[in-house]
Amino acid sequence: MNRLWVRLTFAFIAITLAGVAAVALLANATATTSFKDYLSRQEMLNQSGIVDTLAAYYRANGNWDGVANVLDSTASGSMGRGRGQGRGGPSAILADANGLIVYGTGTGASLGSAERAGALPVTVDGATVGYLALSTPGRLILDQAQQAFLDQLSRNLLVAALVAGALAIVLGLFISKALTTPLSAMARAARAFAGHDWSHRVEPCGTQEVAEVALALNEMAASLQQAENLRRDMVADIAHELRSPVTVIQGNLHAMLDGVYPLEQAEIATIYDETRLLNRLIDDLRELALAEAGQLQLSLRAVDSAEWIQSTTAHFNAAADSQGIKLVLDLPAALPQIRADPDRLAQVLRNLISNALRYTPQEGQVKVTASVAQPDFLKVSVSDTGTGIAAEDLPQVFDRFYRGDKSRSRSSGGTGLGLAIARTIVEAMGGRIGVESAAGQGSCFWFTVPLARAD
């Protein structure tokens, strides 16, 4: 099975078994060697009476000359001949205080540090004058009890290895499942997303990295779900916006064909007005699509901000007077230049002023101000004393086809794309746009635009 959890399980088992086998073999070999060394030391200690004999000999003679006769006669019955004859057991080796062998196998050579550490010291008056060691030229012969002990030790190590292997299998399965279960959940979520089920979510679990991937999948699903909802809403809104003028055109033409309406200029003008509304909607949709795709053509250059605001606002003086609304322009004595497309930015300001005039009652006021709110940006604000915007509607003000007054007609209320287009234009120039409002207290729309840099 080419599954990740299977591969992880086998990997854990193989690594664990290899480690257990290596430890068991090493422990068995070490234990056997240590046990045999222990027996040898025990045999030497059992014959430690010879150490006293050797100490008395050195005290009497002051050296080891002629010690072979003493060792041959004393150890012949227990340790065997110094030259390894006898029972094949360990033979005696005597070295002087410097480790030089004076009796036994290797006479004239020196004891190694390990051999000297394992030998019995011969002391006279507190000073070490020699070392008595055993050499094992052949395999140490163990009795039945000793061999049984080593066999039991080997069996215990084997059982320990088997138990460790079984635990490795269980733990390997548990760990591999714990690692792969979140991946399987994410795979199911991906298949659900492929089927356009954006409501599916993955429970973040497992390691930090896996949990981060799950959170990223959930964020992606939420974003795609929002985009899908916006797409559906936009299609429904466009269909709704197109239906009204098309219905009017179709109804009037049908009435003319049936002779209900006379074929007169006034009736034709009504149909023409609806076609203009359709054309405006199409132009706004195209402009919005270009802006959101980053393909809106902008001619950025240094612009005199005061002159640009004054000329744009002046176009609404007549409209404000006809509605009985006071249009106020409040600019400081000197404003810096901005870097912007003046035509596109004028489109934004015209949209904000026209909306303010539409929602401001007679004898109300619309005020246009500008100031350097940040070191690198100019802030332009359009405030009114109109009806304001409810708190629940504020987040949707700049959405496509948003209308605060759901009952107003399309002819008086526009296409509902003006603020969405304004936002994309301002953001394309590197600025921001926002609104501050409360129901019954008027509104203040504002946007920022970068200042022109001095060459």
Short mmCIF file of C-alpha atoms in Angstrom, two decimals:
data_model
loop_
_atom_site.label_atom_id
_atom_site.label_comp_id
_atom_site.label_asym_id
_atom_site.label_seq_id
_atom_site.Cartn_x
_atom_site.Cartn_y
_atom_site.Cartn_z
CA MET A 1 0.00 0.00 0.00
CA ASN A 2 1.42 3.30 -1.08
CA ARG A 3 0.04 5.16 1.93
CA LEU A 4 1.99 7.63 4.02
CA TRP A 5 0.87 6.15 7.34
CA VAL A 6 1.99 2.66 6.23
CA ARG A 7 5.40 3.95 5.20
CA LEU A 8 5.80 5.88 8.45
CA THR A 9 4.81 2.82 10.47
CA PHE A 10 7.36 0.58 8.73
CA ALA A 11 10.00 3.27 9.12
CA PHE A 12 9.37 3.54 12.86
CA ILE A 13 9.41 -0.26 13.22
CA ALA A 14 12.62 -0.70 11.22
CA ILE A 15 14.47 2.02 13.11
CA THR A 16 13.30 0.76 16.49
CA LEU A 17 14.11 -2.90 15.76
CA ALA A 18 17.55 -1.99 14.44
CA GLY A 19 18.25 0.02 17.58
CA VAL A 20 16.93 -2.70 19.87
CA ALA A 21 18.95 -5.41 18.09
CA ALA A 22 22.14 -3.37 18.29
CA VAL A 23 21.63 -2.62 21.99
CA ALA A 24 20.74 -6.25 22.77
CA LEU A 25 23.80 -7.65 21.00
CA LEU A 26 26.09 -5.13 22.61
CA ALA A 27 24.55 -5.68 26.04
CA ASN A 28 24.83 -9.46 25.69
CA ALA A 29 28.47 -9.33 24.62
CA THR A 30 29.36 -6.83 27.33
CA ALA A 31 27.52 -8.80 30.00
CA THR A 32 29.23 -12.08 28.99
CA THR A 33 32.67 -10.53 29.00
CA SER A 34 32.08 -8.76 32.30
CA PHE A 35 30.76 -11.93 33.88
CA LYS A 36 33.76 -13.98 32.78
CA ASP A 37 36.09 -11.27 34.03
CA TYR A 38 34.22 -11.30 37.30
CA LEU A 39 34.75 -15.06 37.62
CA SER A 40 38.44 -14.72 36.88
CA ARG A 41 38.81 -12.05 39.52
CA GLN A 42 36.91 -14.23 41.94
CA GLU A 43 39.26 -17.17 41.29
CA MET A 44 42.24 -14.89 41.81
CA LEU A 45 40.79 -13.57 45.04
CA ASN A 46 40.15 -17.14 46.24
CA GLN A 47 43.88 -17.76 45.89
CA SER A 48 44.97 -14.47 47.40
CA GLY A 49 47.03 -16.26 50.05
CA ILE A 50 49.88 -16.28 47.57
CA VAL A 51 50.01 -12.51 47.75
CA ASP A 52 51.08 -12.72 51.41
CA THR A 53 53.72 -15.30 50.47
CA LEU A 54 55.10 -13.04 47.75
CA ALA A 55 55.12 -10.04 50.09
CA ALA A 56 57.11 -12.05 52.70
CA TYR A 57 59.56 -13.18 50.00
CA TYR A 58 60.18 -9.60 48.81
CA ARG A 59 60.61 -8.35 52.39
CA ALA A 60 63.23 -11.03 53.03
CA ASN A 61 65.16 -10.63 49.74
CA GLY A 62 64.49 -7.03 48.68
CA ASN A 63 63.89 -8.15 45.03
CA TRP A 64 62.19 -10.78 42.90
CA ASP A 65 65.24 -12.84 42.05
CA GLY A 66 64.49 -16.55 42.46
CA VAL A 67 60.75 -15.96 42.91
CA ALA A 68 60.00 -18.62 40.26
CA ASN A 69 60.86 -21.37 42.73
CA VAL A 70 58.40 -19.96 45.25
CA LEU A 71 55.59 -19.58 42.73
CA ASP A 72 56.17 -23.00 41.16
CA SER A 73 56.06 -24.73 44.49
CA THR A 74 53.21 -22.67 45.97
CA ALA A 75 50.83 -22.41 42.94
CA SER A 76 51.36 -25.82 41.35
CA GLY A 77 48.44 -27.26 43.14
CA SER A 78 45.90 -24.55 42.44
CA MET A 79 46.82 -22.17 39.60
CA GLY A 80 48.92 -24.44 37.46
CA ARG A 81 52.40 -24.09 36.15
CA GLY A 82 53.66 -20.60 35.35
CA ARG A 83 54.12 -21.57 31.75
CA GLY A 84 50.55 -22.49 31.20
CA GLN A 85 50.83 -26.21 31.84
CA GLY A 86 48.42 -28.17 33.91
CA ARG A 87 44.68 -27.93 33.63
CA GLY A 88 44.57 -25.23 30.97
CA GLY A 89 43.18 -22.72 33.45
CA PRO A 90 44.53 -19.31 34.22
CA SER A 91 48.31 -19.17 34.88
CA ALA A 92 50.08 -16.75 37.23
CA ILE A 93 51.98 -13.70 36.01
CA LEU A 94 54.14 -11.60 38.34
CA ALA A 95 55.37 -8.14 37.47
CA ASP A 96 57.57 -5.78 39.47
CA ALA A 97 56.55 -2.33 40.67
CA ASN A 98 57.20 -0.89 37.21
CA GLY A 99 54.94 -3.45 35.50
CA LEU A 100 57.85 -5.48 34.05
CA ILE A 101 56.94 -9.20 33.98
CA VAL A 102 59.41 -11.25 36.03
CA TYR A 103 57.49 -14.54 36.02
CA GLY A 104 55.01 -16.25 33.74
CA THR A 105 53.95 -15.80 30.12
CA GLY A 106 55.64 -12.80 28.48
CA THR A 107 58.61 -12.55 30.83
CA GLY A 108 60.54 -9.40 30.06
CA ALA A 109 57.50 -7.62 28.66
CA SER A 110 55.37 -5.05 30.46
CA LEU A 111 51.81 -5.28 31.72
CA GLY A 112 49.33 -3.01 29.97
CA SER A 113 47.39 -0.43 31.93
CA ALA A 114 44.20 -2.52 31.72
CA GLU A 115 46.04 -5.67 32.89
CA ARG A 116 47.72 -3.77 35.72
CA ALA A 117 44.35 -2.37 36.80
CA GLY A 118 42.92 -5.92 36.95
CA ALA A 119 45.90 -7.42 38.82
CA LEU A 120 46.33 -7.84 42.57
CA PRO A 121 48.97 -5.50 44.03
CA VAL A 122 51.73 -6.95 46.23
CA THR A 123 52.53 -4.42 48.96
CA VAL A 124 55.35 -4.26 51.52
CA ASP A 125 55.21 -1.63 54.23
CA GLY A 126 52.48 0.24 52.31
CA ALA A 127 54.46 0.40 49.04
CA THR A 128 53.48 -1.57 45.93
CA VAL A 129 56.40 -3.79 44.95
CA GLY A 130 54.69 -5.98 42.36
CA TYR A 131 51.51 -7.09 40.60
CA LEU A 132 50.05 -10.61 40.48
CA ALA A 133 47.82 -11.25 37.47
CA LEU A 134 46.26 -14.20 35.71
CA SER A 135 46.57 -14.94 32.01
CA THR A 136 43.80 -16.88 30.20
CA PRO A 137 45.41 -18.42 27.12
CA GLY A 138 42.34 -20.45 26.39
CA ARG A 139 38.59 -20.10 26.75
CA LEU A 140 37.45 -19.83 30.32
CA ILE A 141 35.50 -22.96 31.11
CA LEU A 142 32.25 -22.21 32.91
CA ASP A 143 30.42 -24.61 35.14
CA GLN A 144 26.75 -25.50 34.62
CA ALA A 145 25.36 -22.81 36.94
CA GLN A 146 27.50 -20.10 35.39
CA GLN A 147 26.54 -21.09 31.87
CA ALA A 148 22.86 -21.21 32.89
CA PHE A 149 23.17 -17.64 34.17
CA LEU A 150 24.54 -16.43 30.82
CA ASP A 151 21.82 -18.33 28.91
CA GLN A 152 19.10 -16.76 31.10
CA LEU A 153 20.63 -13.32 30.51
CA SER A 154 20.53 -13.88 26.73
CA ARG A 155 16.90 -15.00 26.91
CA ASN A 156 15.96 -11.95 28.97
CA LEU A 157 17.60 -9.68 26.40
CA LEU A 158 15.71 -11.45 23.61
CA VAL A 159 12.39 -11.02 25.43
CA ALA A 160 13.20 -7.35 26.03
CA ALA A 161 13.94 -6.92 22.32
CA LEU A 162 10.63 -8.57 21.35
CA VAL A 163 8.66 -6.42 23.81
CA ALA A 164 10.38 -3.29 22.54
CA GLY A 165 9.61 -4.33 18.97
CA ALA A 166 5.92 -4.82 19.79
CA LEU A 167 5.78 -1.45 21.49
CA ALA A 168 7.48 0.05 18.44
CA ILE A 169 4.77 -1.36 16.18
CA VAL A 170 1.97 -0.01 18.37
CA LEU A 171 3.58 3.40 18.81
CA GLY A 172 4.47 3.52 15.10
CA LEU A 173 0.84 2.91 14.14
CA PHE A 174 -0.38 5.52 16.63
CA ILE A 175 2.14 8.19 15.60
CA SER A 176 1.71 7.59 11.86
CA LYS A 177 -2.07 7.76 12.18
CA ALA A 178 -1.81 10.94 14.24
CA LEU A 179 0.41 12.50 11.56
CA THR A 180 -1.65 11.43 8.57
CA THR A 181 -5.21 11.90 9.87
CA PRO A 182 -5.09 15.72 9.48
CA LEU A 183 -3.73 15.26 5.96
CA SER A 184 -6.64 12.99 5.09
CA ALA A 185 -9.07 15.60 6.47
CA MET A 186 -7.45 18.27 4.30
CA ALA A 187 -7.68 15.99 1.27
CA ARG A 188 -11.42 15.56 1.90
CA ALA A 189 -11.78 19.32 2.26
CA ALA A 190 -9.95 19.90 -1.03
CA ARG A 191 -12.31 17.48 -2.78
CA ALA A 192 -15.27 19.32 -1.21
CA PHE A 193 -13.91 22.64 -2.48
CA ALA A 194 -13.52 21.11 -5.93
CA GLY A 195 -17.23 20.33 -5.76
CA HIS A 196 -17.98 24.00 -4.88
CA ASP A 197 -18.87 23.13 -1.30
CA TRP A 198 -17.30 26.24 0.22
CA SER A 199 -18.98 25.67 3.60
CA HIS A 200 -16.66 22.75 4.39
CA ARG A 201 -14.00 23.50 7.01
CA VAL A 202 -10.99 21.63 8.39
CA GLU A 203 -10.45 21.30 12.12
CA PRO A 204 -6.89 22.55 12.85
CA CYS A 205 -5.04 19.78 14.67
CA GLY A 206 -1.74 17.93 14.68
CA THR A 207 1.61 19.68 14.55
CA GLN A 208 1.92 23.43 14.18
CA GLU A 209 2.82 23.16 10.49
CA VAL A 210 -0.17 20.93 9.70
CA ALA A 211 -2.50 23.19 11.72
CA GLU A 212 -1.24 26.22 9.77
CA VAL A 213 -2.02 24.45 6.49
CA ALA A 214 -5.54 23.67 7.78
CA LEU A 215 -6.07 27.32 8.75
CA ALA A 216 -4.83 28.44 5.34
CA LEU A 217 -7.31 26.06 3.68
CA ASN A 218 -10.14 27.47 5.80
CA GLU A 219 -9.14 31.04 4.91
CA MET A 220 -9.01 30.10 1.23
CA ALA A 221 -12.47 28.51 1.46
CA ALA A 222 -13.88 31.61 3.16
CA SER A 223 -12.36 33.85 0.50
CA LEU A 224 -13.67 31.68 -2.33
CA GLN A 225 -17.09 31.51 -0.69
CA GLN A 226 -17.18 35.29 -0.41
CA ALA A 227 -16.06 35.67 -4.01
CA GLU A 228 -18.74 33.21 -5.13
CA ASN A 229 -21.40 35.09 -3.17
CA LEU A 230 -20.26 38.39 -4.66
CA ARG A 231 -20.32 36.88 -8.13
CA ARG A 232 -23.87 35.60 -7.65
CA ASP A 233 -25.01 38.90 -6.18
CA MET A 234 -23.41 40.83 -9.01
CA VAL A 235 -25.04 38.66 -11.67
CA ALA A 236 -28.41 39.07 -9.91
CA ASP A 237 -27.90 42.84 -9.57
CA ILE A 238 -26.91 43.26 -13.21
CA ALA A 239 -29.92 41.23 -14.32
CA HIS A 240 -32.14 43.37 -12.11
CA GLU A 241 -30.64 46.63 -13.39
CA LEU A 242 -31.03 45.56 -17.01
CA ARG A 243 -34.54 44.24 -16.55
CA SER A 244 -36.10 47.61 -15.65
CA PRO A 245 -35.12 49.65 -18.75
CA VAL A 246 -35.59 46.68 -21.06
CA THR A 247 -39.09 46.13 -19.65
CA VAL A 248 -39.97 49.80 -20.18
CA ILE A 249 -38.64 49.76 -23.74
CA GLN A 250 -40.38 46.50 -24.57
CA GLY A 251 -43.70 47.63 -23.04
CA ASN A 252 -43.72 50.99 -24.82
CA LEU A 253 -42.82 49.46 -28.19
CA HIS A 254 -45.50 46.79 -27.77
CA ALA A 255 -48.05 49.45 -26.88
CA MET A 256 -47.10 51.45 -29.97
CA LEU A 257 -47.43 48.38 -32.18
CA ASP A 258 -50.86 47.68 -30.71
CA GLY A 259 -51.90 51.31 -31.20
CA VAL A 260 -52.24 51.96 -27.46
CA TYR A 261 -49.54 54.64 -27.55
CA PRO A 262 -49.34 56.99 -30.50
CA LEU A 263 -46.11 57.05 -32.43
CA GLU A 264 -45.16 60.49 -31.21
CA GLN A 265 -41.93 62.20 -30.29
CA ALA A 266 -42.69 62.18 -26.54
CA GLU A 267 -43.12 58.41 -26.47
CA ILE A 268 -39.99 57.90 -28.54
CA ALA A 269 -38.11 60.23 -26.12
CA THR A 270 -39.13 57.96 -23.22
CA ILE A 271 -37.66 54.94 -24.97
CA TYR A 272 -34.53 56.93 -25.80
CA ASP A 273 -34.06 57.86 -22.14
CA GLU A 274 -34.19 54.19 -21.18
CA THR A 275 -31.55 53.36 -23.79
CA ARG A 276 -29.34 56.08 -22.31
CA LEU A 277 -29.77 54.48 -18.88
CA LEU A 278 -28.77 51.13 -20.37
CA ASN A 279 -25.74 52.68 -22.02
CA ARG A 280 -24.72 54.34 -18.75
CA LEU A 281 -25.02 51.06 -16.89
CA ILE A 282 -22.90 49.28 -19.51
CA ASP A 283 -20.24 52.00 -19.37
CA ASP A 284 -20.13 51.87 -15.57
CA LEU A 285 -19.80 48.08 -15.57
CA ARG A 286 -16.99 48.24 -18.12
CA GLU A 287 -15.18 50.94 -16.15
CA LEU A 288 -15.56 49.00 -12.91
CA ALA A 289 -14.27 45.81 -14.50
CA LEU A 290 -11.22 47.62 -15.90
CA ALA A 291 -10.50 49.28 -12.57
CA GLU A 292 -10.77 46.05 -10.57
CA ALA A 293 -8.57 44.26 -13.11
CA GLY A 294 -5.91 46.98 -12.79
CA GLN A 295 -6.31 47.94 -16.46
CA LEU A 296 -7.86 51.37 -15.97
CA GLN A 297 -5.80 53.88 -17.91
CA LEU A 298 -4.54 56.68 -15.65
CA SER A 299 -2.60 59.77 -16.65
CA LEU A 300 -0.78 60.61 -13.43
CA ARG A 301 0.88 64.01 -13.21
CA ALA A 302 1.34 66.94 -10.83
CA VAL A 303 -1.98 68.74 -10.35
CA ASP A 304 -2.82 72.03 -8.66
CA SER A 305 -5.14 70.67 -5.99
CA ALA A 306 -6.86 73.99 -5.14
CA GLU A 307 -7.66 74.79 -8.78
CA TRP A 308 -8.85 71.23 -9.45
CA ILE A 309 -11.23 71.22 -6.43
CA GLN A 310 -12.58 74.70 -7.24
CA SER A 311 -13.28 73.92 -10.91
CA THR A 312 -14.98 70.58 -10.08
CA THR A 313 -17.13 72.06 -7.33
CA ALA A 314 -18.19 75.01 -9.50
CA HIS A 315 -20.13 72.66 -11.82
CA PHE A 316 -22.63 72.01 -9.00
CA ASN A 317 -23.40 75.60 -8.01
CA ALA A 318 -26.45 75.79 -10.26
CA ALA A 319 -27.79 72.43 -9.15
CA ALA A 320 -27.36 73.36 -5.49
CA ASP A 321 -29.15 76.70 -5.99
CA SER A 322 -32.05 75.03 -7.77
CA GLN A 323 -32.50 72.64 -4.85
CA GLY A 324 -32.18 75.36 -2.22
CA ILE A 325 -28.99 73.82 -0.82
CA LYS A 326 -25.97 75.82 0.24
CA LEU A 327 -22.76 74.50 -1.38
CA VAL A 328 -19.72 75.63 0.63
CA LEU A 329 -16.09 75.36 -0.47
CA ASP A 330 -13.65 75.70 2.43
CA LEU A 331 -9.99 75.51 1.38
CA PRO A 332 -6.87 76.72 3.21
CA ALA A 333 -4.79 79.54 1.77
CA ALA A 334 -2.22 77.22 0.21
CA LEU A 335 -2.56 73.61 -0.84
CA PRO A 336 0.29 71.46 -2.17
CA GLN A 337 0.22 69.83 -5.56
CA ILE A 338 -0.97 66.25 -5.85
CA ARG A 339 0.04 63.43 -8.16
CA ALA A 340 -3.13 62.19 -9.80
CA ASP A 341 -5.19 61.87 -12.96
CA PRO A 342 -7.28 65.07 -12.76
CA ASP A 343 -10.12 63.78 -14.95
CA ARG A 344 -10.54 60.53 -13.00
CA LEU A 345 -10.21 62.29 -9.67
CA ALA A 346 -12.80 64.86 -10.76
CA GLN A 347 -15.09 61.93 -11.51
CA VAL A 348 -14.70 60.79 -7.88
CA LEU A 349 -15.39 64.25 -6.45
CA ARG A 350 -18.38 64.77 -8.75
CA ASN A 351 -19.87 61.49 -7.58
CA LEU A 352 -19.49 62.42 -3.91
CA ILE A 353 -20.96 65.92 -4.39
CA SER A 354 -23.91 64.67 -6.48
CA ASN A 355 -24.71 62.03 -3.85
CA ALA A 356 -24.52 64.66 -1.10
CA LEU A 357 -26.92 66.95 -2.99
CA ARG A 358 -29.30 64.03 -3.60
CA TYR A 359 -29.60 63.19 0.10
CA THR A 360 -29.54 66.71 1.55
CA PRO A 361 -32.96 68.33 2.11
CA GLN A 362 -33.85 71.86 1.04
CA GLU A 363 -32.05 74.60 3.02
CA GLY A 364 -29.40 72.08 3.97
CA GLN A 365 -25.67 72.40 3.38
CA VAL A 366 -22.97 70.50 1.48
CA LYS A 367 -19.40 71.39 2.41
CA VAL A 368 -16.21 70.54 0.51
CA THR A 369 -12.93 70.81 2.43
CA ALA A 370 -9.31 69.81 1.87
CA SER A 371 -6.25 69.57 4.11
CA VAL A 372 -2.91 67.83 4.43
CA ALA A 373 -3.90 65.18 6.97
CA GLN A 374 -0.74 63.10 6.56
CA PRO A 375 2.79 64.08 5.51
CA ASP A 376 2.41 62.55 2.05
CA PHE A 377 -1.34 62.76 1.36
CA LEU A 378 -4.03 65.34 0.72
CA LYS A 379 -7.43 64.60 2.27
CA VAL A 380 -10.59 65.85 0.51
CA SER A 381 -13.90 65.64 2.38
CA VAL A 382 -17.52 66.14 1.27
CA SER A 383 -19.95 66.48 4.20
CA ASP A 384 -23.67 67.10 4.17
CA THR A 385 -26.56 67.69 6.54
CA GLY A 386 -28.70 64.99 4.97
CA THR A 387 -30.39 61.89 6.28
CA GLY A 388 -27.17 60.03 7.05
CA ILE A 389 -26.47 56.32 6.75
CA ALA A 390 -27.54 53.63 9.19
CA ALA A 391 -24.74 51.83 11.04
CA GLU A 392 -25.67 48.47 9.50
CA ASP A 393 -25.39 49.93 5.98
CA LEU A 394 -21.96 51.56 6.39
CA PRO A 395 -19.89 48.43 5.55
CA GLN A 396 -21.75 48.06 2.19
CA VAL A 397 -21.60 51.70 1.06
CA PHE A 398 -18.82 51.07 -1.48
CA ASP A 399 -20.18 47.72 -2.70
CA ARG A 400 -21.56 47.30 -6.21
CA PHE A 401 -25.24 48.23 -6.65
CA TYR A 402 -25.53 49.38 -3.03
CA ARG A 403 -28.43 51.75 -2.33
CA GLY A 404 -29.16 53.21 1.07
CA ASP A 405 -32.70 53.97 -0.07
CA LYS A 406 -33.95 50.68 -1.49
CA SER A 407 -37.17 52.24 -2.75
CA ARG A 408 -35.80 55.01 -4.97
CA SER A 409 -35.96 54.64 -8.72
CA ARG A 410 -33.03 53.89 -10.98
CA SER A 411 -33.53 57.08 -12.91
CA SER A 412 -33.09 59.24 -9.84
CA GLY A 413 -30.71 57.03 -7.95
CA GLY A 414 -28.21 56.08 -10.65
CA THR A 415 -26.82 52.63 -11.32
CA GLY A 416 -25.47 51.98 -7.81
CA LEU A 417 -21.91 51.65 -9.15
CA GLY A 418 -20.65 55.20 -8.60
CA LEU A 419 -19.08 54.67 -5.17
CA ALA A 420 -17.62 51.30 -6.17
CA ILE A 421 -15.96 52.97 -9.16
CA ALA A 422 -14.79 55.86 -6.98
CA ARG A 423 -13.11 53.44 -4.59
CA THR A 424 -11.24 51.60 -7.34
CA ILE A 425 -10.07 54.88 -8.91
CA VAL A 426 -8.79 56.29 -5.61
CA GLU A 427 -7.04 53.05 -4.69
CA ALA A 428 -5.50 52.82 -8.18
CA MET A 429 -3.87 56.21 -7.50
CA GLY A 430 -2.48 55.00 -4.17
CA GLY A 431 -5.06 56.64 -1.91
CA ARG A 432 -7.89 55.56 0.36
CA ILE A 433 -11.60 56.36 0.57
CA GLY A 434 -14.04 56.13 3.46
CA VAL A 435 -17.18 57.46 5.09
CA GLU A 436 -18.28 58.65 8.52
CA SER A 437 -22.01 58.85 9.14
CA ALA A 438 -24.87 58.30 11.53
CA ALA A 439 -28.57 58.04 10.79
CA GLY A 440 -30.19 61.51 10.88
CA GLN A 441 -26.88 63.34 11.37
CA GLY A 442 -25.57 63.64 7.83
CA SER A 443 -22.57 61.99 6.21
CA CYS A 444 -18.94 62.81 5.49
CA PHE A 445 -17.26 61.03 2.58
CA TRP A 446 -13.51 61.51 2.27
CA PHE A 447 -10.62 60.29 0.17
CA THR A 448 -6.86 60.77 0.15
CA VAL A 449 -4.51 61.23 -2.77
CA PRO A 450 -0.68 61.27 -2.75
CA LEU A 451 1.15 64.59 -2.86
CA ALA A 452 3.41 65.32 -5.80
CA ARG A 453 7.07 64.75 -5.00
CA ALA A 454 9.49 67.60 -5.51
CA ASP A 455 12.04 66.86 -8.26
#
